[in-house]
CSV table of C-alpha atoms in Angstrom, one decimal:
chain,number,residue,atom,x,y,z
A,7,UNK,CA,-64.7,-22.1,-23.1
A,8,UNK,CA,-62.5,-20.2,-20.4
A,9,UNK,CA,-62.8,-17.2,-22.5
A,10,UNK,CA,-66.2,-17.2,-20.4
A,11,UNK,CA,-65.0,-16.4,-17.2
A,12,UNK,CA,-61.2,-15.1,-17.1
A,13,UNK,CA,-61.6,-13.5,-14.0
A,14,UNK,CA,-62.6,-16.3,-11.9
A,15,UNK,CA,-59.7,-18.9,-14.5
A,16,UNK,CA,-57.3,-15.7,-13.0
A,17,UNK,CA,-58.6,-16.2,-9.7
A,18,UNK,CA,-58.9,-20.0,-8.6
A,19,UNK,CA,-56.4,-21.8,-11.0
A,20,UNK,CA,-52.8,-22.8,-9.5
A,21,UNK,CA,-49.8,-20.9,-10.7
A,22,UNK,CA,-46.3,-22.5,-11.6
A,23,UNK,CA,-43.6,-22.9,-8.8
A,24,UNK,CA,-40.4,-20.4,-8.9
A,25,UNK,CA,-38.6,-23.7,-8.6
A,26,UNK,CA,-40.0,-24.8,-12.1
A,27,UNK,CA,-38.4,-21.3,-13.9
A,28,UNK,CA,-35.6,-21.6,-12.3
A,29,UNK,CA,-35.6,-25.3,-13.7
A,30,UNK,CA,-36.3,-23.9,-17.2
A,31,UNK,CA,-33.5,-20.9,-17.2
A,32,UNK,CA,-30.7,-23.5,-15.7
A,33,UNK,CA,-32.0,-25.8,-18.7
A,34,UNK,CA,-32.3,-23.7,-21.6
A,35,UNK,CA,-29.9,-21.0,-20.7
A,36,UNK,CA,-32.9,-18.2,-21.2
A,37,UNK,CA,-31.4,-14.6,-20.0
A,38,UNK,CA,-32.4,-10.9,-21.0
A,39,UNK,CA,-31.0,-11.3,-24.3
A,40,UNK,CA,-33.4,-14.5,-25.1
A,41,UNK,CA,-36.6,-14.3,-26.8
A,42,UNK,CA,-39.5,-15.9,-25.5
A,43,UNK,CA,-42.8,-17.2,-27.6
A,44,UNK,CA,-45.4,-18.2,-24.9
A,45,UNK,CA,-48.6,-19.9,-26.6
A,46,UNK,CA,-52.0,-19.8,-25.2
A,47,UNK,CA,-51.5,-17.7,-22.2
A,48,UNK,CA,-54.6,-18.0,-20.8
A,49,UNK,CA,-54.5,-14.6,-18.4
A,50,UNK,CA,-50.9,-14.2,-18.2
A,51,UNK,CA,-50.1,-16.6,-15.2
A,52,UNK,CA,-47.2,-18.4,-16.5
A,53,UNK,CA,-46.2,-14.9,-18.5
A,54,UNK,CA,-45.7,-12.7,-15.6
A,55,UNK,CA,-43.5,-15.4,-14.4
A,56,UNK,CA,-41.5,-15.3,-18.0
A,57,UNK,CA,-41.4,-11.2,-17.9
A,58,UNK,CA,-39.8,-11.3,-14.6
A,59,UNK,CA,-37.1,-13.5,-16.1
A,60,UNK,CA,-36.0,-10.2,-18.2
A,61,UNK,CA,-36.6,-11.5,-21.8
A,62,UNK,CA,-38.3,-10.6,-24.6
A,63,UNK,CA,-41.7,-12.4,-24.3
A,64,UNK,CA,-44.6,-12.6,-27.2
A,65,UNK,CA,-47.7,-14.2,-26.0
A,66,UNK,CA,-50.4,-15.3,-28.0
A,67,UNK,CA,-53.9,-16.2,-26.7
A,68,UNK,CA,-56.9,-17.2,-29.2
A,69,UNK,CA,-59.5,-15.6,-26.4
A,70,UNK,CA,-60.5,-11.7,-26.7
A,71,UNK,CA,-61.2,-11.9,-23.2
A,72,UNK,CA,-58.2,-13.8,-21.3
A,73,UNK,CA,-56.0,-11.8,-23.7
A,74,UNK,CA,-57.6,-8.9,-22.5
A,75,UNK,CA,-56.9,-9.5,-18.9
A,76,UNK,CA,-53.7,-11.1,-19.4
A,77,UNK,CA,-52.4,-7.5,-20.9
A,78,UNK,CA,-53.5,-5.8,-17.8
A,79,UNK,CA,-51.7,-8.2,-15.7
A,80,UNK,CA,-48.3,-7.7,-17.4
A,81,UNK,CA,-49.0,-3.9,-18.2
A,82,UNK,CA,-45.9,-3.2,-15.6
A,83,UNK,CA,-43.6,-5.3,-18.1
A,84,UNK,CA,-42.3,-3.3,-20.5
A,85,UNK,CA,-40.7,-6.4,-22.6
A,86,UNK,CA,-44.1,-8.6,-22.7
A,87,UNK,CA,-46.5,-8.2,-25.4
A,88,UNK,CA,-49.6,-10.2,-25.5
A,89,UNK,CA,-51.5,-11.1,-29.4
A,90,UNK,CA,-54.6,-12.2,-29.8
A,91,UNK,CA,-54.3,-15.5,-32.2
A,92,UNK,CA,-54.5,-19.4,-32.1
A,93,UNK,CA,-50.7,-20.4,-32.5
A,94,UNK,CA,-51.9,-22.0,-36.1
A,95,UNK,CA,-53.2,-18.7,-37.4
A,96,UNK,CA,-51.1,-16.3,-35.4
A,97,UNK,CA,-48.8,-14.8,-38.0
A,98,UNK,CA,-45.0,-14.8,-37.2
A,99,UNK,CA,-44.1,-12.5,-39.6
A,100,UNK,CA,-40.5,-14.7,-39.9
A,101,UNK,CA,-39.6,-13.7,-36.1
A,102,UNK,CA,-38.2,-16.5,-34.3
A,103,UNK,CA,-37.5,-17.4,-30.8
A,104,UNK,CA,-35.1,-19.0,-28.6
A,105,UNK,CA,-37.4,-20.8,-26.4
A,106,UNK,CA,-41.2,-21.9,-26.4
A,107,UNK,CA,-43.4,-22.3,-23.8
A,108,UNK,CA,-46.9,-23.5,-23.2
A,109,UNK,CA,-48.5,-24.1,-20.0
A,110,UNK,CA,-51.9,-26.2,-20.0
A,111,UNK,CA,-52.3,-25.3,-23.4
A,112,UNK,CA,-50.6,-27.5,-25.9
A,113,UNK,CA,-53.5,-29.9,-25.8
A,114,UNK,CA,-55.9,-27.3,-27.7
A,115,UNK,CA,-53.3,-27.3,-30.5
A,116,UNK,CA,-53.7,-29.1,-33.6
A,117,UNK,CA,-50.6,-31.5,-33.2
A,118,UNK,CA,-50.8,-31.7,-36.7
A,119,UNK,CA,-49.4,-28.3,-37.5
A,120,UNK,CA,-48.7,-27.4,-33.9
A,121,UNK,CA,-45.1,-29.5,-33.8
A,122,UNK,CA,-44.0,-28.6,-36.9
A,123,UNK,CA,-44.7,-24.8,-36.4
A,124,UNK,CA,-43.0,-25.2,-33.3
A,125,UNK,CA,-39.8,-25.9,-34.9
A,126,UNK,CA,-40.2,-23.4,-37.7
A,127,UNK,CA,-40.4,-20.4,-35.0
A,128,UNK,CA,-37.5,-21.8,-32.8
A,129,UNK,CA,-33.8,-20.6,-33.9
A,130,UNK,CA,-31.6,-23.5,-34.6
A,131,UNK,CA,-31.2,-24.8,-31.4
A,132,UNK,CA,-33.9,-23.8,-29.7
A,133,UNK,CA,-36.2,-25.1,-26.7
A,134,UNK,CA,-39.8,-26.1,-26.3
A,135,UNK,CA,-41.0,-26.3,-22.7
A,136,UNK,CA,-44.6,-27.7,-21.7
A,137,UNK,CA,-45.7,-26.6,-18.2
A,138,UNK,CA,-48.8,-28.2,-17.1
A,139,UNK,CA,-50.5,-29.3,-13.6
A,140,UNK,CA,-51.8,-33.0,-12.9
A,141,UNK,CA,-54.2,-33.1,-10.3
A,142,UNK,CA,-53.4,-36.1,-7.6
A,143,UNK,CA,-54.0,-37.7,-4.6
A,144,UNK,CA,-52.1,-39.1,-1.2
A,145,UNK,CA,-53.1,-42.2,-0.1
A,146,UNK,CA,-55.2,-41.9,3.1
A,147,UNK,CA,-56.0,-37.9,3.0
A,148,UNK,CA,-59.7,-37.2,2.4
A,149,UNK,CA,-60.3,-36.2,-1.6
A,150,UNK,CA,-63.2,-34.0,-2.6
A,151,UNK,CA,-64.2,-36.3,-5.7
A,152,UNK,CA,-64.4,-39.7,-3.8
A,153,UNK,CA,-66.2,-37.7,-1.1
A,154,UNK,CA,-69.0,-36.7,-4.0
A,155,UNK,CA,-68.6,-39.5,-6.5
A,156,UNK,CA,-72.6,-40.0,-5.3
A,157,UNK,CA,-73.4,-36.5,-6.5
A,158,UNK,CA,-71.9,-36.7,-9.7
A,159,UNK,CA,-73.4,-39.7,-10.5
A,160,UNK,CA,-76.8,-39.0,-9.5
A,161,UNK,CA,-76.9,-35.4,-11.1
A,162,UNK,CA,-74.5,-36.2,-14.2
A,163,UNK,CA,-74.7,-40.2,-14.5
A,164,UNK,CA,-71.8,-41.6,-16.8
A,165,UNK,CA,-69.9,-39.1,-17.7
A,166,UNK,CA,-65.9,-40.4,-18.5
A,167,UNK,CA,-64.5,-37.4,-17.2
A,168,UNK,CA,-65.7,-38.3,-13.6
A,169,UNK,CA,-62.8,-40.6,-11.6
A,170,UNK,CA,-60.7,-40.7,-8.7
A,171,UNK,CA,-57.6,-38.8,-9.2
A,172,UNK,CA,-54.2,-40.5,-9.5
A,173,UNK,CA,-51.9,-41.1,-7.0
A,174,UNK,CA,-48.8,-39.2,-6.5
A,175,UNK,CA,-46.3,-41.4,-6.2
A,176,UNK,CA,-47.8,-43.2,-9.8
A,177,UNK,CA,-47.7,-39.9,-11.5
A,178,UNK,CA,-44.2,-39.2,-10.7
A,179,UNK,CA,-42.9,-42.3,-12.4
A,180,UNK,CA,-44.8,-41.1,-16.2
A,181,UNK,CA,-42.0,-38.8,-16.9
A,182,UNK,CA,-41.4,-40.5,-20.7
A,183,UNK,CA,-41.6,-37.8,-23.6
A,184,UNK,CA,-44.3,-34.9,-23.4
A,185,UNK,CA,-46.8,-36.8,-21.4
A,186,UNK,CA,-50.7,-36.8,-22.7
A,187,UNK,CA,-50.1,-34.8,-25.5
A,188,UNK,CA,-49.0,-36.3,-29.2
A,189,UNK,CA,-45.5,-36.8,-29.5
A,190,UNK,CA,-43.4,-34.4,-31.3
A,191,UNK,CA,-42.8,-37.1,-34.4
A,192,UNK,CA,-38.8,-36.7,-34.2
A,193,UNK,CA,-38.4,-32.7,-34.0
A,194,UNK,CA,-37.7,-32.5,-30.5
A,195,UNK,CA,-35.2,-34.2,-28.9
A,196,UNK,CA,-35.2,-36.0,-25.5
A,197,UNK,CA,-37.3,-34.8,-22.7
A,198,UNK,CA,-36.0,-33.1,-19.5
A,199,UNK,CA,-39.1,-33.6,-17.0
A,200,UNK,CA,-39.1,-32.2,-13.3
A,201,UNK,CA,-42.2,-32.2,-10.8
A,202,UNK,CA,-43.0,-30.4,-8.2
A,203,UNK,CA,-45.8,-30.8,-5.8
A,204,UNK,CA,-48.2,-27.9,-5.0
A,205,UNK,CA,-51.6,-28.0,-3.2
A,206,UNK,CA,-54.4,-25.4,-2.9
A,207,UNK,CA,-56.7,-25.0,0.2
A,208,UNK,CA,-60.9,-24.2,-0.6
A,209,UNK,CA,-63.8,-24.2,1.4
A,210,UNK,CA,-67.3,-25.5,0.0
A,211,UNK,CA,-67.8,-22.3,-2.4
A,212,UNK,CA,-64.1,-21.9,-3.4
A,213,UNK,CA,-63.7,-25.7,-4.3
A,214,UNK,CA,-66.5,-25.2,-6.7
A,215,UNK,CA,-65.6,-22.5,-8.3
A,216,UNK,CA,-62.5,-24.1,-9.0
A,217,UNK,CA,-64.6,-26.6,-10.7
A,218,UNK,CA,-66.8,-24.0,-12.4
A,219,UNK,CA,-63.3,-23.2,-14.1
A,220,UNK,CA,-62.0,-26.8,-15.7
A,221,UNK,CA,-63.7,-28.0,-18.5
A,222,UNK,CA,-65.1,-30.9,-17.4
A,223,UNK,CA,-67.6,-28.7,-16.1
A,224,UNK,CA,-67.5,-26.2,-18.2
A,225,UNK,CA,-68.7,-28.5,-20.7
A,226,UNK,CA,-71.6,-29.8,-19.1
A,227,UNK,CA,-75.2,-27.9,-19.5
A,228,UNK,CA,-75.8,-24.9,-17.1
A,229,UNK,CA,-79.0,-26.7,-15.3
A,230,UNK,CA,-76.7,-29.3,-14.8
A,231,UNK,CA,-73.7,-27.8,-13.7
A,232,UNK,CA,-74.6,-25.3,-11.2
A,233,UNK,CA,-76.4,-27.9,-8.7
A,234,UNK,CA,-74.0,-30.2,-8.9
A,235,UNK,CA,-71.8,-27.6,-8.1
A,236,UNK,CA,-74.1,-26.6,-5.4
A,237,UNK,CA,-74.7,-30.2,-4.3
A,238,UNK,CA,-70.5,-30.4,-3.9
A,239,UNK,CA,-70.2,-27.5,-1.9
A,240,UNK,CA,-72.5,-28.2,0.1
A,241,UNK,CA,-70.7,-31.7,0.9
A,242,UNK,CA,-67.3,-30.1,1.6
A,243,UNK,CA,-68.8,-27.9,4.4
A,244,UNK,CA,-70.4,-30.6,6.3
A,245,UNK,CA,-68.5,-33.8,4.9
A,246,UNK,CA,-64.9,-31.8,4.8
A,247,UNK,CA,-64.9,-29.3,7.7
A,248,UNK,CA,-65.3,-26.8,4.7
A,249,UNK,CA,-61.5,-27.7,3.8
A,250,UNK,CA,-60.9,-29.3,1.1
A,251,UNK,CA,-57.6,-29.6,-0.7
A,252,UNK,CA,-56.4,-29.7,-4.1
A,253,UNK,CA,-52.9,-31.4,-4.8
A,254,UNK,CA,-51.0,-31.0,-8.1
A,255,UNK,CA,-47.8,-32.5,-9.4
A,256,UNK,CA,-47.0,-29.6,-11.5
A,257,UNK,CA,-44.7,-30.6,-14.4
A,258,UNK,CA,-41.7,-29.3,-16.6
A,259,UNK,CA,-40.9,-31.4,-20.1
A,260,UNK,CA,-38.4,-29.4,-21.7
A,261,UNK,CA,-36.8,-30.6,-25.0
A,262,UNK,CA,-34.5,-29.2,-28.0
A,263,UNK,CA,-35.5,-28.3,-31.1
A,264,UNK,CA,-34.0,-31.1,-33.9
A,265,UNK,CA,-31.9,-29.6,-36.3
């Protein structure tokens, strides 16, 4: 799905905070001796952060294309190397790995074998670390989805992905286990879970392309997607002031591998 268009995924999606990998080296102790197992990379935003840590980092990334670009992003780290695999197929080859990480990707893994091989690859006493990004709201700010709820509805009636996003304040109080993914069925122990607010500034055609990279409208036929994505632009210049802003509680659940 993202495979499609890495450049603009590279270009429009939010990064992590420095605060979060600072969070996740004070937690899990990661230095330049640890070894690092990053899966689903996407185009190596969360990796570049990882290789600047010092450690050993393998990244895995089913898409020929994000893997593609994620390789030239890193290509100045010496200690990163990026495989193209889905974590259940990638082969370990019995490595194994002090930490694992996955930002905005463990939801595309088959929780079925994707806990269990989790633990497998981690040494005994190992972490597993999900990043991930919840979009929100603040009460009382203008919000580009209630300012367009019209246009989705008239150009893609009754689709469930449309809504209102959450507010912050209610996000912030979800911090039990590893949040809308599966639970880890026992082989992780409890979750450490930090937040940190971030927000990114668009006009009309930015804000859309955003959108043009999230799978909600990814998903969505071509001939339907690209005037509703026209018809939203549109409404952020003259509705917005051609400013529109996308908040984010991004999220750290860190917890230790069961022995």
């Amino acid at each position: 799905m993202f495979n499609e268009v890495p450049e603009l995924y590279d270009r429009v999606r939010p990064g992590y905070p420095d605060e979060l990998f600072a969070d996740l080296v004070a937690v899990t102790g990661t230095d330049e001796w640890s070894s690092v197992l990053e899966v689903g990379c996407g185009t190596g935003q969360a990796t570049r952060s990882l290789a600047a840590l010092g450690c050993s980092v393998t990244a895995i990334e089913p898409g020929a294309g994000m893997a593609a670009l994620a390789r030239q992003r890193v290509a100045t780290f010496s200690n990163v190397r990026v495989e193209t695999s889905t974590f259940e197929e990638w082969a370990d080859r019995g490595r194994r790995f002090d930490v694992l990480v996955a930002a905005s990707a463990w939801h595309w893994v088959d929780p079925s074998i994707g806990w269990r091989r989790a633990h497998d690859v981690l040494c005994p006493g190992g972490w597993m670390a999900l990043l991930g990004h919840v979009v929100v709201r603040r009460p009382g700010e203008p919000e580009v989805y209630a300012e367009t709820a019209d246009l989705h509805e008239q150009i893609s009636p009754g689709n469930p992905d449309w809504g209102h996003p959450p507010l912050e304040d209610d996000v912030r109080t979800t911090d039990e286990g590893w949040g809308l993914v599966d639970d880890s069925g026992g082989l992780f122990g409890p979750t450490i879970v930090r937040w940190y607010p971030t927000v990114q500034w668009f006009d009309g055609d930015g804000f859309a392309d955003l959108l043009r990279s999230t799978s909600p409208y990814r998903r969505l036929d071509r001939d339907v997607r690209e005037p509703l994505l026209d018809a939203i632009a549109e409404r952020v210049r003259t509705r917005m002031g051609d400013r529109a802003a996308r908040r984010y509680l991004s999220v750290l659940r860190v917890g230790r591998r069961v022995e």
